[in-house]
Tab-separated table of C-alpha atoms in Angstrom:
chain	number	residue	atom	x	y	z
A	176	UNK	CA	12.840	5.908	-5.216
A	177	UNK	CA	16.407	5.947	-4.012
A	178	UNK	CA	17.522	4.662	-7.424
A	179	UNK	CA	15.925	7.495	-9.414
A	180	UNK	CA	18.399	9.528	-11.424
A	181	UNK	CA	17.430	13.181	-10.935
A	182	UNK	CA	19.134	14.026	-14.254
A	183	UNK	CA	16.178	12.362	-16.004
A	184	UNK	CA	13.581	14.729	-17.447
A	185	UNK	CA	10.667	12.997	-15.715
A	186	UNK	CA	9.953	12.561	-12.061
A	187	UNK	CA	9.090	9.882	-9.572
A	188	UNK	CA	6.336	10.575	-7.051
A	189	UNK	CA	5.427	8.607	-3.955
A	190	UNK	CA	1.712	7.911	-3.544
A	191	UNK	CA	0.655	6.216	-0.310
A	192	UNK	CA	-3.082	6.886	-0.219
A	193	UNK	CA	-6.136	7.886	-2.223
A	194	UNK	CA	-5.733	11.362	-0.684
A	195	UNK	CA	-2.220	11.546	-2.164
A	196	UNK	CA	-3.700	10.841	-5.604
A	197	UNK	CA	-6.156	13.716	-5.198
A	198	UNK	CA	-3.261	16.104	-4.481
A	199	UNK	CA	-1.029	14.740	-7.252
A	200	UNK	CA	0.114	17.270	-9.870
A	201	UNK	CA	2.635	15.515	-12.122
A	202	UNK	CA	4.758	17.358	-14.705
A	203	UNK	CA	3.467	15.122	-17.510
A	204	UNK	CA	-0.085	14.004	-16.596
A	205	UNK	CA	-0.633	12.200	-19.920
A	206	UNK	CA	2.639	10.252	-19.647
A	207	UNK	CA	2.254	8.425	-16.340
A	208	UNK	CA	3.083	4.925	-15.208
A	209	UNK	CA	2.807	3.351	-11.793
A	210	UNK	CA	4.300	0.438	-9.923
A	211	UNK	CA	3.254	-0.777	-6.508
A	212	UNK	CA	5.176	-1.868	-3.497
A	213	UNK	CA	4.646	-5.600	-3.317
A	214	UNK	CA	3.833	-5.553	0.376
A	215	UNK	CA	1.087	-2.939	0.416
A	216	UNK	CA	-2.370	-3.934	1.537
A	217	UNK	CA	-4.144	-5.421	-1.469
A	218	UNK	CA	-7.289	-3.416	-0.653
A	219	UNK	CA	-5.380	-0.151	-0.275
A	220	UNK	CA	-3.499	-0.788	-3.502
A	221	UNK	CA	-6.694	-1.454	-5.447
A	222	UNK	CA	-8.236	1.782	-4.140
A	223	UNK	CA	-5.134	3.814	-5.012
A	224	UNK	CA	-4.962	2.330	-8.520
A	225	UNK	CA	-8.671	3.045	-9.048
A	226	UNK	CA	-8.126	6.657	-7.965
A	227	UNK	CA	-5.115	6.983	-10.311
A	228	UNK	CA	-7.130	5.577	-13.225
A	229	UNK	CA	-10.061	7.908	-12.449
A	230	UNK	CA	-7.861	11.014	-12.292
A	231	UNK	CA	-5.412	10.017	-15.047
A	232	UNK	CA	-7.189	7.772	-17.599
A	233	UNK	CA	-3.980	7.315	-19.632
A	234	UNK	CA	-1.948	5.989	-16.701
A	235	UNK	CA	-0.066	2.767	-17.464
A	236	UNK	CA	0.443	-0.033	-14.974
A	237	UNK	CA	2.326	-3.315	-14.868
A	238	UNK	CA	1.322	-6.004	-17.357
A	239	UNK	CA	0.420	-8.330	-14.504
A	240	UNK	CA	-0.494	-7.956	-10.865
A	241	UNK	CA	2.679	-7.064	-9.007
A	242	UNK	CA	1.395	-7.669	-5.489
A	243	UNK	CA	3.523	-10.430	-3.997
A	244	UNK	CA	1.485	-13.650	-4.068
A	245	UNK	CA	2.735	-14.668	-0.616
A	246	UNK	CA	1.669	-11.311	0.801
A	247	UNK	CA	-1.734	-11.491	-0.855
A	248	UNK	CA	-2.300	-15.051	0.386
A	249	UNK	CA	-1.472	-14.018	3.952
A	250	UNK	CA	-3.762	-10.989	3.782
A	251	UNK	CA	-6.611	-13.163	2.497
A	252	UNK	CA	-5.975	-15.636	5.323
A	253	UNK	CA	-6.007	-12.850	7.949
A	254	UNK	CA	-9.406	-11.696	6.662
A	255	UNK	CA	-10.812	-15.227	7.074
A	256	UNK	CA	-9.099	-15.843	10.397
A	257	UNK	CA	-10.201	-12.528	11.902
A	258	UNK	CA	-13.823	-13.700	11.842
A	259	UNK	CA	-12.988	-16.564	14.190
A	260	UNK	CA	-10.585	-15.087	16.774
A	261	UNK	CA	-10.441	-12.607	19.652
A	262	UNK	CA	-6.744	-11.743	19.256
A	263	UNK	CA	-4.315	-11.870	16.341
A	264	UNK	CA	-0.579	-12.269	16.766
A	265	UNK	CA	1.577	-11.438	13.767
A	266	UNK	CA	5.122	-12.745	13.793
A	267	UNK	CA	7.413	-10.352	11.984
A	268	UNK	CA	9.783	-7.480	12.367
A	269	UNK	CA	8.538	-3.950	13.042
A	270	UNK	CA	10.393	-2.822	9.910
A	271	UNK	CA	8.634	-5.453	7.753
A	272	UNK	CA	6.044	-3.730	5.618
A	273	UNK	CA	4.050	-6.884	4.957
A	274	UNK	CA	3.992	-7.830	8.654
A	275	UNK	CA	2.709	-4.375	9.556
A	276	UNK	CA	0.010	-4.651	6.874
A	277	UNK	CA	-1.148	-7.963	8.386
A	278	UNK	CA	-1.498	-6.380	11.830
A	279	UNK	CA	-3.318	-3.359	10.373
A	280	UNK	CA	-5.631	-5.592	8.363
A	281	UNK	CA	-6.570	-7.628	11.440
A	282	UNK	CA	-7.359	-4.396	13.294
A	283	UNK	CA	-9.473	-3.165	10.348
A	284	UNK	CA	-11.395	-6.431	10.681
A	285	UNK	CA	-12.129	-5.498	14.305
A	286	UNK	CA	-9.637	-7.810	15.992
A	287	UNK	CA	-7.042	-6.692	18.513
A	288	UNK	CA	-3.629	-7.444	16.993
A	289	UNK	CA	0.007	-7.319	18.026
A	290	UNK	CA	3.148	-7.493	15.908
A	291	UNK	CA	5.829	-9.540	17.648
A	292	UNK	CA	9.382	-10.514	16.750
A	293	UNK	CA	9.021	-13.806	18.569
A	294	UNK	CA	7.506	-15.747	21.458
A	295	UNK	CA	9.412	-13.747	24.076
A	296	UNK	CA	7.490	-10.602	23.075
A	297	UNK	CA	4.027	-11.940	23.926
A	298	UNK	CA	2.547	-10.268	26.995
A	299	UNK	CA	0.346	-12.547	29.118
A	300	UNK	CA	-2.034	-9.654	29.807
A	301	UNK	CA	-2.978	-9.692	26.098
A	302	UNK	CA	-4.551	-13.103	26.661
A	303	UNK	CA	-6.998	-12.022	29.404
A	304	UNK	CA	-10.520	-12.843	28.254
A	305	UNK	CA	-9.291	-14.314	24.982
A	306	UNK	CA	-10.804	-17.615	23.846
A	307	UNK	CA	-9.248	-17.943	20.398
A	308	UNK	CA	-5.938	-16.621	19.144
A	309	UNK	CA	-5.084	-16.201	15.496
A	310	UNK	CA	-1.468	-16.497	14.478
A	311	UNK	CA	0.076	-15.414	11.206
A	312	UNK	CA	3.489	-14.323	10.037
A	313	UNK	CA	5.070	-12.002	7.526
A	314	UNK	CA	6.261	-13.603	4.310
A	315	UNK	CA	9.897	-13.649	5.428
A	316	UNK	CA	9.371	-14.739	9.048
A	317	UNK	CA	11.080	-18.073	9.722
A	318	UNK	CA	8.760	-21.007	10.478
A	319	UNK	CA	10.744	-21.638	13.676
A	320	UNK	CA	9.512	-18.333	15.145
A	321	UNK	CA	5.909	-19.355	14.476
A	322	UNK	CA	6.492	-22.754	16.109
A	323	UNK	CA	8.095	-21.038	19.121
A	324	UNK	CA	5.013	-18.816	19.539
A	325	UNK	CA	2.753	-21.871	19.462
A	326	UNK	CA	4.944	-23.614	22.042
A	327	UNK	CA	4.876	-20.557	24.329
A	328	UNK	CA	1.086	-20.264	24.110
A	329	UNK	CA	0.664	-23.973	24.785
A	330	UNK	CA	3.006	-23.757	27.790
A	331	UNK	CA	0.606	-21.113	29.130
A	332	UNK	CA	-2.400	-23.401	28.631
A	333	UNK	CA	-3.496	-22.905	25.027
A	334	UNK	CA	-5.303	-25.878	23.565
A	335	UNK	CA	-5.225	-27.493	20.180
A	336	UNK	CA	-3.788	-25.763	17.154
A	337	UNK	CA	-5.777	-25.782	13.957
A	338	UNK	CA	-4.132	-24.699	10.755
A	339	UNK	CA	-6.298	-23.063	8.095
A	340	UNK	CA	-5.928	-24.222	4.546
A	341	UNK	CA	-4.539	-21.445	2.420
A	342	UNK	CA	-3.801	-20.924	-1.212
A	343	UNK	CA	-1.032	-23.238	-2.377
A	344	UNK	CA	2.088	-21.237	-3.205
A	345	UNK	CA	3.393	-23.024	-6.262
A	346	UNK	CA	4.749	-20.093	-8.238
A	347	UNK	CA	8.389	-20.447	-9.223
A	348	UNK	CA	10.579	-17.759	-10.684
A	349	UNK	CA	13.344	-18.276	-13.231
A	350	UNK	CA	16.689	-16.701	-12.495
A	351	UNK	CA	17.507	-13.743	-14.730
A	352	UNK	CA	19.795	-14.875	-17.566
A	353	UNK	CA	22.619	-12.754	-16.120
A	354	UNK	CA	22.616	-14.926	-12.982
A	355	UNK	CA	22.319	-18.339	-14.632
A	356	UNK	CA	25.415	-20.510	-14.693
A	357	UNK	CA	25.678	-22.931	-17.564
A	358	UNK	CA	27.198	-26.251	-16.568
A	359	UNK	CA	29.386	-27.316	-19.488
A	360	UNK	CA	31.108	-30.185	-17.694
A	361	UNK	CA	31.035	-33.607	-19.451
A	362	UNK	CA	28.770	-35.009	-16.705
A	363	UNK	CA	26.147	-32.353	-17.464
A	364	UNK	CA	25.762	-33.939	-20.931
């Protein structure tokens, strides 16, 4: 939204919930398009899009799903993991939208959850009465932080670690043509 040029004749509106859609009164209701923040909860996003489509049947959306695949995979994993644990730890920064969504999703699944920057932020009192701990991380959290959390928990007596199989993340993205460098050296042949 910070990139919107207010000299344009249209407008840009922030919609964060189904309730926001109900209150939405755009200048041009038959000329609407939407984009989504890639780190929103997949469930919340689907509900908001459904509400937009119900209220504004002509609304246009992206040609393909624009929810970040890594974010969606992690949210799906949290749903599965929440059924098997008493506590969920999410490694990620408090200003990381996708990390916050993971914590919120675990709580919606009925599991106590904490967002932590790293192993040093775990409070031992959280572990009282806990038999199984789930651990996940925001899409941009370094693997080292996750390993440090595991090491801390094991130093406090945690047992074996079992990693859940997740969706393989094999999507690759081509660089925009403006960023590609063409190697014209003779060795590039």
